[in-house]
Coordinates of N, CA, C and O in Angstrom, one line a residue:
X81 N 0.8 -1.2 0.0 CA 0.0 0.0 0.0 C 0.9 1.3 0.0 O 0.6 2.2 -0.7
X82 N 1.9 1.2 0.8 CA 2.8 2.4 0.9 C 3.5 2.6 -0.5 O 3.7 3.8 -0.9
X83 N 3.8 1.6 -1.2 CA 4.4 1.7 -2.6 C 3.4 2.5 -3.5 O 3.9 3.3 -4.3
X84 N 2.1 2.2 -3.4 CA 1.1 2.9 -4.2 C 1.1 4.3 -3.9 O 1.0 5.2 -4.8
X85 N 1.2 4.7 -2.7 CA 1.1 6.1 -2.3 C 2.4 6.8 -2.8 O 2.3 7.9 -3.3
X86 N 3.5 6.2 -2.6 CA 4.8 6.7 -3.1 C 4.8 6.9 -4.6 O 5.2 7.9 -5.1
X87 N 4.2 5.9 -5.3 CA 4.1 5.9 -6.7 C 3.2 7.1 -7.2 O 3.6 7.8 -8.1
X88 N 2.1 7.2 -6.5 CA 1.2 8.3 -6.9 C 1.8 9.7 -6.6 O 1.7 10.6 -7.4
X89 N 2.5 9.8 -5.5 CA 3.2 11.0 -5.1 C 4.2 11.4 -6.1 O 4.4 12.5 -6.6
X90 N 5.0 10.4 -6.5 CA 6.0 10.6 -7.5 C 5.5 11.0 -8.9 O 6.0 12.0 -9.5
X91 N 4.4 10.4 -9.3 CA 3.7 10.8 -10.5 C 3.2 12.2 -10.4 O 3.4 13.0 -11.3
X92 N 2.6 12.5 -9.3 CA 2.0 13.9 -9.1 C 3.1 14.9 -9.1 O 3.0 16.0 -9.8
X93 N 4.2 14.7 -8.4 CA 5.3 15.6 -8.4 C 5.9 15.8 -9.8 O 6.3 16.8 -10.2
X94 N 6.0 14.6 -10.5 CA 6.6 14.7 -11.9 C 5.7 15.5 -12.8 O 6.2 16.4 -13.6
X95 N 4.4 15.4 -12.7 CA 3.5 16.2 -13.5 C 3.6 17.7 -13.1 O 3.6 18.5 -14.0
X96 N 3.7 17.9 -11.8 CA 3.8 19.3 -11.4 C 5.1 19.9 -11.9 O 5.1 21.1 -12.4
X97 N 6.2 19.2 -11.8 CA 7.5 19.8 -12.3 C 7.4 19.9 -13.8 O 8.0 20.9 -14.4
X98 N 6.8 19.0 -14.6 CA 6.6 19.1 -16.0 C 5.8 20.4 -16.4 O 6.2 21.1 -17.3
X99 N 4.7 20.6 -15.6 CA 3.9 21.8 -15.9 C 4.7 23.1 -15.7 O 4.6 24.0 -16.4
X100 N 5.5 23.1 -14.6 CA 6.4 24.3 -14.4 C 7.4 24.5 -15.5 O 7.6 25.6 -15.9
X101 N 8.0 23.4 -15.9 CA 9.0 23.5 -17.0 C 8.4 23.9 -18.3 O 9.1 24.5 -19.1
X102 N 7.1 23.6 -18.5 CA 6.5 23.9 -19.8 C 5.9 25.3 -19.8 O 5.3 25.7 -20.8
X103 N 6.0 26.1 -18.8 CA 5.4 27.4 -18.8 C 6.0 28.3 -19.9 O 7.2 28.1 -20.2
X104 N 5.2 29.2 -20.4 CA 5.7 30.1 -21.5 C 6.7 31.0 -20.9 O 6.4 31.9 -20.1
X105 N 8.0 30.9 -21.3 CA 9.0 31.8 -20.7 C 9.0 33.2 -21.3 O 9.7 34.1 -20.8
X106 N 8.2 33.4 -22.4 CA 8.1 34.8 -22.9 C 7.2 35.7 -22.2 O 7.2 36.9 -22.4
X107 N 6.5 35.1 -21.3 CA 5.6 35.9 -20.4 C 6.4 36.8 -19.5 O 7.1 36.2 -18.7
X108 N 6.2 38.1 -19.5 CA 7.0 39.0 -18.7 C 6.3 39.2 -17.4 O 6.9 40.0 -16.6
X109 N 5.2 38.7 -17.1 CA 4.5 38.8 -15.9 C 5.2 38.1 -14.8 O 5.7 37.0 -15.0
X110 N 5.3 38.6 -13.6 CA 6.0 38.0 -12.4 C 5.2 36.7 -12.1 O 4.0 36.8 -11.8
X111 N 5.9 35.6 -12.1 CA 5.2 34.3 -11.8 C 4.7 34.2 -10.4 O 3.8 33.5 -10.1
X112 N 5.2 35.0 -9.5 CA 4.8 35.0 -8.1 C 3.7 36.0 -7.8 O 3.2 36.1 -6.7
X113 N 3.3 36.8 -8.9 CA 2.3 37.8 -8.7 C 1.0 37.3 -8.1 O 0.4 37.9 -7.2
X114 N 0.6 36.1 -8.5 CA -0.7 35.6 -8.0 C -0.5 34.7 -6.8 O -1.5 34.4 -6.2
X115 N 0.7 34.4 -6.5 CA 0.9 33.6 -5.3 C 1.1 34.6 -4.1 O 1.4 35.8 -4.3
X116 N 1.0 34.1 -2.9 CA 1.2 35.0 -1.8 C 2.7 35.0 -1.4 O 3.2 34.1 -0.8
X117 N 3.4 36.0 -1.8 CA 4.9 36.1 -1.6 C 5.2 36.3 -0.2 O 4.5 37.0 0.5
X118 N 6.3 35.7 0.3 CA 6.8 36.0 1.6 C 7.5 37.3 1.7 O 7.3 38.1 2.6
X119 N 8.3 37.6 0.7 CA 8.9 38.9 0.5 C 9.3 39.1 -0.9 O 9.2 38.2 -1.7
X120 N 9.8 40.2 -1.2 CA 10.3 40.5 -2.6 C 11.6 39.8 -2.9 O 12.3 39.4 -2.0
X121 N 12.0 39.8 -4.1 CA 13.2 39.2 -4.5 C 14.3 40.1 -3.9 O 14.2 41.3 -3.8
X122 N 15.5 39.5 -3.6 CA 16.5 40.2 -2.9 C 17.7 40.3 -3.8 O 18.2 39.3 -4.3
X123 N 18.2 41.5 -4.0 CA 19.4 41.7 -4.8 C 20.6 41.6 -3.9 O 20.5 41.6 -2.7
X124 N 21.8 41.5 -4.5 CA 23.0 41.4 -3.7 C 23.2 42.6 -2.8 O 23.6 42.5 -1.6
X125 N 23.0 43.8 -3.4 CA 23.1 45.1 -2.6 C 22.1 45.1 -1.4 O 22.5 45.5 -0.3
X126 N 20.9 44.7 -1.7 CA 19.9 44.7 -0.6 C 20.3 43.6 0.5 O 20.1 43.9 1.7
X127 N 20.9 42.5 0.0 CA 21.3 41.5 1.0 C 22.4 42.1 1.9 O 22.3 41.9 3.1
X128 N 23.3 42.8 1.4 CA 24.4 43.4 2.2 C 23.8 44.5 3.1 O 24.1 44.6 4.3
X129 N 22.8 45.3 2.6 CA 22.2 46.3 3.4 C 21.4 45.7 4.6 O 21.4 46.3 5.6
X130 N 20.8 44.6 4.3 CA 20.0 43.9 5.4 C 20.8 43.0 6.3 O 20.2 42.3 7.1
X131 N 22.1 43.0 6.1 CA 22.9 42.2 7.0 C 22.9 40.7 6.7 O 23.0 39.9 7.6
X132 N 22.6 40.4 5.5 CA 22.4 38.9 5.2 C 23.6 38.4 4.4 O 23.5 37.3 3.8
X133 N 24.8 39.0 4.4 CA 25.9 38.5 3.8 C 26.6 37.5 4.6 O 26.3 37.4 5.8
X134 N 27.4 36.6 4.0 CA 28.0 35.5 4.8 C 29.3 36.0 5.4 O 30.1 35.1 5.9
X135 N 29.7 37.2 5.2 CA 31.0 37.7 5.7 C 30.9 38.1 7.2 O 30.6 39.3 7.5
X136 N 31.2 37.2 8.1 CA 31.4 37.6 9.5 C 30.1 37.9 10.2 O 30.1 38.5 11.2
X137 N 29.0 37.4 9.8 CA 27.7 37.6 10.5 C 27.0 36.3 10.9 O 25.8 36.2 10.8
X138 N 27.8 35.4 11.3 CA 27.3 34.1 11.7 C 26.1 34.1 12.7 O 25.3 33.3 12.8
X139 N 26.2 35.2 13.6 CA 25.2 35.2 14.7 C 23.9 35.9 14.3 O 23.0 36.0 15.2
X140 N 23.8 36.4 13.1 CA 22.5 37.0 12.7 C 21.6 35.9 12.4 O 21.9 35.1 11.5
X141 N 20.4 35.9 13.0 CA 19.5 34.8 12.8 C 18.8 34.9 11.4 O 18.8 35.9 10.8
X142 N 18.3 33.8 11.0 CA 17.5 33.8 9.7 C 16.2 34.6 9.8 O 15.8 34.9 10.9
X143 N 15.7 35.0 8.7 CA 14.4 35.7 8.6 C 13.3 34.6 8.4 O 13.3 33.9 7.4
X144 N 12.4 34.5 9.4 CA 11.4 33.5 9.4 C 10.2 34.0 8.6 O 10.0 35.2 8.4
X145 N 9.4 33.0 8.1 CA 8.1 33.3 7.4 C 7.1 33.9 8.4 O 7.0 33.4 9.5
X146 N 6.5 35.0 8.0 CA 5.5 35.7 8.8 C 4.3 34.8 9.0 O 3.6 34.5 8.0
X147 N 4.0 34.3 10.2 CA 3.0 33.3 10.5 C 1.6 34.0 10.6 O 0.6 33.3 10.6
X148 N 1.6 35.3 10.7 CA 0.3 36.0 10.9 C -0.6 35.9 9.7 O -1.8 36.2 9.8
X149 N -0.1 35.6 8.5 CA -0.9 35.5 7.3 C -1.6 34.2 7.1 O -2.2 34.0 6.1
X150 N -1.4 33.3 8.0 CA -1.9 31.9 7.8 C -2.8 31.4 9.0 O -2.6 31.9 10.1
X151 N -3.7 30.5 8.7 CA -4.5 29.9 9.8 C -4.6 28.4 9.5 O -4.3 27.9 8.4
X152 N -5.1 27.7 10.5 CA -5.4 26.2 10.3 C -4.2 25.4 9.9 O -3.1 25.6 10.4
X153 N -4.4 24.5 9.0 CA -3.4 23.6 8.5 C -2.2 24.4 7.8 O -1.1 24.0 8.0
X154 N -2.6 25.4 7.1 CA -1.5 26.2 6.5 C -0.6 26.8 7.5 O 0.6 26.8 7.3
X155 N -1.1 27.3 8.6 CA -0.3 27.8 9.7 C 0.6 26.8 10.3 O 1.8 27.0 10.6
X156 N 0.1 25.6 10.5 CA 0.9 24.5 11.0 C 2.0 24.1 10.1 O 3.1 23.9 10.5
X157 N 1.8 24.2 8.8 CA 2.8 23.9 7.8 C 3.9 25.0 7.8 O 5.1 24.7 7.8
X158 N 3.5 26.3 7.9 CA 4.4 27.4 8.0 C 5.2 27.3 9.3 O 6.5 27.5 9.3
X159 N 4.6 26.9 10.4 CA 5.4 26.8 11.6 C 6.4 25.7 11.5 O 7.6 25.8 11.9
X160 N 6.1 24.6 10.8 CA 7.0 23.5 10.5 C 8.1 24.0 9.6 O 9.3 23.6 9.9
X161 N 7.8 24.8 8.6 CA 8.9 25.3 7.8 C 9.8 26.2 8.6 O 11.1 26.2 8.4
X162 N 9.3 27.0 9.5 CA 10.1 27.9 10.3 C 11.0 27.1 11.3 O 12.1 27.4 11.5
X163 N 10.4 26.0 11.8 CA 11.2 25.2 12.7 C 12.3 24.5 11.9 O 13.5 24.4 12.4
X164 N 12.1 24.1 10.7 CA 13.1 23.5 9.9 C 14.2 24.6 9.6 O 15.4 24.2 9.8
X165 N 13.8 25.8 9.4 CA 14.8 26.9 9.2 C 15.7 27.1 10.4 O 16.9 27.2 10.3
X166 N 15.1 27.0 11.6 CA 15.8 27.2 12.8 C 16.8 26.1 13.1 O 17.9 26.3 13.4
X167 N 16.3 24.8 12.8 CA 17.2 23.7 13.0 C 18.4 23.7 12.1 O 19.5 23.4 12.4
X168 N 18.1 24.1 10.8 CA 19.2 24.3 9.9 C 20.2 25.3 10.3 O 21.4 25.1 10.3
X169 N 19.7 26.4 10.8 CA 20.6 27.5 11.3 C 21.4 27.1 12.5 O 22.6 27.4 12.6
X170 N 20.7 26.4 13.4 CA 21.4 25.9 14.6 C 22.3 24.7 14.4 O 22.9 24.2 15.3
X171 N 22.2 24.1 13.2 CA 22.9 22.9 12.9 C 22.5 21.7 13.8 O 23.3 20.9 14.2
X172 N 21.2 21.7 14.1 CA 20.7 20.7 15.0 C 20.1 19.5 14.1 O 18.9 19.5 13.8
X173 N 20.9 18.6 13.8 CA 20.5 17.5 12.9 C 19.4 16.6 13.5 O 18.5 16.2 12.9
X174 N 19.6 16.4 14.8 CA 18.6 15.5 15.5 C 17.2 16.2 15.5 O 16.2 15.5 15.2
X175 N 17.2 17.5 15.8 CA 15.9 18.2 15.7 C 15.4 18.2 14.3 O 14.2 18.0 14.1
X176 N 16.2 18.5 13.4 CA 15.9 18.6 12.0 C 15.2 17.2 11.5 O 14.1 17.2 10.9
X177 N 15.9 16.1 11.8 CA 15.4 14.8 11.4 C 14.1 14.4 12.1 O 13.3 13.6 11.6
X178 N 13.8 15.0 13.3 CA 12.6 14.8 14.0 C 11.4 15.4 13.2 O 10.2 15.0 13.4
X179 N 11.6 16.3 12.3 CA 10.6 16.9 11.4 C 10.3 16.1 10.2 O 9.3 16.3 9.5
X180 N 11.1 15.1 9.9 CA 11.1 14.3 8.6 C 10.4 13.0 8.9 O 10.7 12.3 9.8
X181 N 9.5 12.6 8.0 CA 8.8 11.3 8.0 C 9.9 10.2 7.9 O 10.8 10.3 7.0
X182 N 9.8 9.1 8.7 CA 10.8 8.0 8.6 C 10.9 7.4 7.2 O 11.9 6.9 6.8
X183 N 9.8 7.4 6.4 CA 9.8 6.8 5.0 C 10.2 7.8 4.0 O 10.3 7.5 2.8
X184 N 10.6 9.0 4.4 CA 11.0 10.1 3.5 C 12.4 9.7 2.8 O 13.2 9.1 3.4
X185 N 12.5 10.2 1.6 CA 13.9 10.0 0.9 C 14.9 11.0 1.5 O 16.1 10.9 1.2
X186 N 14.5 12.0 2.3 CA 15.4 12.9 2.9 C 16.2 12.1 4.0 O 15.6 11.6 5.0
X187 N 17.5 12.0 3.8 CA 18.3 11.2 4.7 C 19.2 12.0 5.7 O 19.8 11.4 6.5
X188 N 19.2 13.3 5.5 CA 20.1 14.1 6.4 C 19.8 15.5 6.1 O 19.1 15.9 5.2
X189 N 20.5 16.3 6.9 CA 20.3 17.8 6.9 C 21.3 18.4 5.9 O 22.5 18.0 5.8
X190 N 20.9 19.4 5.2 CA 21.8 20.2 4.3 C 22.8 20.9 5.2 O 22.6 21.3 6.3
X191 N 24.0 21.0 4.7 CA 25.1 21.6 5.4 C 25.1 23.1 5.1 O 25.9 23.9 5.7
X192 N 24.3 23.6 4.2 CA 24.2 25.0 3.9 C 23.0 25.6 4.7 O 21.9 25.2 4.6
X193 N 23.3 26.7 5.4 CA 22.2 27.3 6.2 C 21.3 28.2 5.3 O 21.8 28.7 4.2
X194 N 20.1 28.3 5.6 CA 19.1 29.1 4.9 C 18.9 30.4 5.6 O 18.6 30.4 6.8
X195 N 19.1 31.5 5.0 CA 18.9 32.8 5.6 C 17.5 33.3 5.6 O 17.0 33.9 6.6
X196 N 16.7 33.0 4.5 CA 15.3 33.4 4.5 C 14.7 32.8 3.3 O 15.3 32.4 2.3
X197 N 13.3 32.8 3.3 CA 12.5 32.3 2.2 C 12.2 33.6 1.4 O 11.6 34.5 1.9
X198 N 12.6 33.6 0.2 CA 12.4 34.8 -0.7 C 11.0 34.8 -1.2 O 10.4 35.9 -1.3
X199 N 10.5 33.7 -1.7 CA 9.2 33.7 -2.3 C 8.6 32.3 -2.0 O 9.3 31.3 -1.8
X200 N 7.3 32.2 -2.0 CA 6.6 31.0 -1.6 C 5.3 31.0 -2.4 O 4.5 31.9 -2.4
X201 N 5.0 29.8 -3.0 CA 3.7 29.7 -3.7 C 2.6 29.4 -2.6 O 2.9 29.3 -1.4
X202 N 1.4 29.4 -3.0 CA 0.3 29.1 -2.1 C 0.5 27.6 -1.7 O 1.0 26.8 -2.4
X203 N 0.1 27.3 -0.5 CA 0.2 26.0 0.0 C -1.1 25.2 -0.5 O -2.2 25.6 -0.2
X204 N -0.8 24.1 -1.2 CA -1.9 23.3 -1.7 C -2.1 22.1 -0.8 O -1.1 21.3 -0.6
X205 N -3.3 21.9 -0.2 CA -3.5 20.7 0.6 C -4.6 19.9 0.0 O -5.6 20.3 -0.4
X206 N -4.2 18.6 -0.2 CA -5.2 17.6 -0.8 C -5.4 16.5 0.2 O -4.5 16.0 0.9
X207 N -6.6 16.0 0.2 CA -7.0 14.8 1.0 C -6.8 13.6 0.2 O -7.2 13.5 -1.0
X208 N -6.1 12.6 0.8 CA -5.9 11.3 0.1 C -6.5 10.3 1.0 O -7.0 10.6 2.1
X209 N -6.4 9.0 0.6 CA -7.0 8.0 1.3 C -6.6 7.8 2.8 O -7.4 7.8 3.7
X210 N -5.3 7.9 3.0 CA -4.7 7.7 4.3 C -4.1 8.9 5.0 O -3.6 8.8 6.1
X211 N -4.0 10.0 4.2 CA -3.3 11.2 4.7 C -3.8 12.4 4.0 O -4.4 12.3 3.0
X212 N -3.4 13.5 4.6 CA -3.5 14.8 3.9 C -2.1 15.2 3.4 O -1.1 14.9 4.1
X213 N -2.1 15.8 2.3 CA -0.8 16.1 1.7 C -0.7 17.6 1.4 O -1.7 18.1 0.7
X214 N 0.3 18.3 1.9 CA 0.5 19.7 1.5 C 1.7 19.9 0.7 O 2.7 19.2 0.9
X215 N 1.6 20.7 -0.3 CA 2.7 21.0 -1.2 C 2.9 22.5 -1.4 O 1.9 23.2 -1.5
X216 N 4.2 22.9 -1.4 CA 4.5 24.4 -1.5 C 5.8 24.5 -2.2 O 6.7 23.7 -2.0
X217 N 5.9 25.4 -3.2 CA 7.2 25.7 -3.8 C 7.8 26.9 -3.2 O 7.1 27.9 -3.0
X218 N 9.1 26.8 -2.8 CA 9.8 27.9 -2.1 C 11.1 28.2 -2.8 O 11.7 27.4 -3.5
X219 N 11.5 29.5 -2.8 CA 12.8 29.9 -3.2 C 13.5 30.5 -1.9 O 12.9 31.4 -1.3
X220 N 14.6 29.9 -1.6 CA 15.3 30.3 -0.4 C 16.6 30.9 -0.7 O 17.3 30.6 -1.7
X221 N 17.1 31.8 0.2 CA 18.4 32.5 0.0 C 19.3 31.8 1.0 O 19.0 31.8 2.2
X222 N 20.3 31.1 0.5 CA 21.2 30.4 1.4 C 22.3 31.3 1.9 O 22.5 32.4 1.5
X223 N 23.1 30.8 2.9 CA 24.1 31.7 3.6 C 25.2 32.1 2.6 O 25.8 33.1 2.8
X224 N 25.4 31.4 1.5 CA 26.4 31.8 0.5 C 25.8 32.7 -0.5 O 26.4 32.9 -1.6
X225 N 24.6 33.3 -0.3 CA 23.9 34.2 -1.2 C 23.5 33.6 -2.5 O 23.3 34.3 -3.5
X226 N 23.3 32.3 -2.5 CA 22.8 31.6 -3.6 C 21.3 31.3 -3.4 O 20.9 30.9 -2.3
X227 N 20.5 31.6 -4.4 CA 19.1 31.3 -4.4 C 18.8 29.8 -4.8 O 19.5 29.3 -5.7
X228 N 17.9 29.2 -4.1 CA 17.6 27.8 -4.4 C 16.1 27.6 -4.3 O 15.5 27.9 -3.3
X229 N 15.6 26.9 -5.4 CA 14.2 26.7 -5.4 C 13.9 25.2 -5.1 O 14.7 24.3 -5.5
X230 N 12.9 24.9 -4.4 CA 12.5 23.5 -4.1 C 11.0 23.4 -3.9 O 10.3 24.3 -3.6
X231 N 10.6 22.1 -4.0 CA 9.2 21.8 -3.7 C 9.2 21.0 -2.4 O 9.9 20.0 -2.2
X232 N 8.4 21.5 -1.4 CA 8.3 20.8 -0.1 C 7.0 20.1 0.0 O 5.9 20.7 -0.4
X233 N 7.0 18.8 0.4 CA 5.8 18.0 0.5 C 5.7 17.7 2.0 O 6.6 17.2 2.7
X234 N 4.5 17.8 2.5 CA 4.1 17.6 3.9 C 3.0 16.6 4.0 O 2.1 16.5 3.1
X235 N 3.0 15.7 5.0 CA 2.0 14.7 5.3 C 1.4 14.9 6.7 O 2.1 15.2 7.6
X236 N 0.1 14.7 6.7 CA -0.6 14.6 8.0 C -1.4 13.3 7.9 O -2.4 13.2 7.2
X237 N -1.0 12.3 8.7 CA -1.6 10.9 8.6 C -2.9 10.8 9.3 O -3.0 11.2 10.5
X238 N -3.9 10.3 8.7 CA -5.2 10.2 9.2 C -5.3 9.1 10.4 O -6.0 9.3 11.3
X239 N -4.4 8.1 10.3 CA -4.4 7.1 11.3 C -4.1 7.7 12.7 O -4.5 7.1 13.7
X240 N -3.4 8.8 12.8 CA -3.1 9.4 14.0 C -4.3 10.2 14.7 O -4.2 10.7 15.8
X241 N -5.4 10.3 13.9 CA -6.6 10.9 14.4 C -6.4 12.4 14.8 O -5.7 13.2 14.2
X242 N -6.9 12.8 16.0 CA -6.9 14.2 16.5 C -5.5 14.6 16.8 O -5.2 15.8 16.9
X243 N -4.6 13.6 17.1 CA -3.2 14.0 17.5 C -2.3 14.1 16.3 O -1.1 14.2 16.4
X244 N -2.8 14.0 15.1 CA -2.0 14.0 13.9 C -1.3 15.3 13.7 O -1.9 16.4 14.0
X245 N -0.1 15.3 13.4 CA 0.8 16.5 13.2 C 1.3 16.5 11.8 O 1.6 15.4 11.2
X246 N 1.5 17.6 11.2 CA 2.2 17.7 9.9 C 3.6 17.4 10.0 O 4.3 17.7 11.0
X247 N 4.2 16.7 9.0 CA 5.6 16.2 9.0 C 6.1 16.4 7.6 O 5.3 16.4 6.6
X248 N 7.4 16.6 7.4 CA 8.0 16.8 6.1 C 8.1 15.4 5.5 O 8.8 14.5 6.0
X249 N 7.5 15.3 4.3 CA 7.6 14.0 3.5 C 8.8 14.0 2.5 O 9.4 13.0 2.3
X250 N 9.0 15.2 1.9 CA 10.1 15.3 1.0 C 10.4 16.8 0.7 O 9.6 17.6 0.8
X251 N 11.6 17.0 0.3 CA 12.1 18.3 -0.2 C 12.9 18.0 -1.4 O 13.9 17.4 -1.4
X252 N 12.3 18.5 -2.5 CA 13.0 18.2 -3.8 C 13.3 19.5 -4.6 O 12.5 20.4 -4.8

């Protein structure tokens, strides 16, 4: 049964990535315009002005996602994303791995710290037979001033009933 869920998830993610790759690149409209952005795109000058450079500012904490814009399951997912950001920053691999589903292909923590989430698509939550699945595309600014985009997948298992918590299923 688990293999079917993983297979469906893989197919769904593949289709999602295919649709993103097939978007018309000649469209000059900002692709994040209709999504709820976390913040504006950050240039290198703005990064230095805001104290986000990697030169000697190890103790400046990351910029977390503003949780006031979310409610319900979306809020729980954003809190989970912020906790992930904190564990990455603190280099707390044990804490980080506690956020990851045991069946996840994520096998360890990235060694590059994330300074902030630059943009974020709407969180899409779908009900499946045995779980709820949340998906969000994010662009993060890493400590080395490199932007990185990924798709984050979250699960909330129905078998856990009222005590069910969102957990990270995959980061691709």
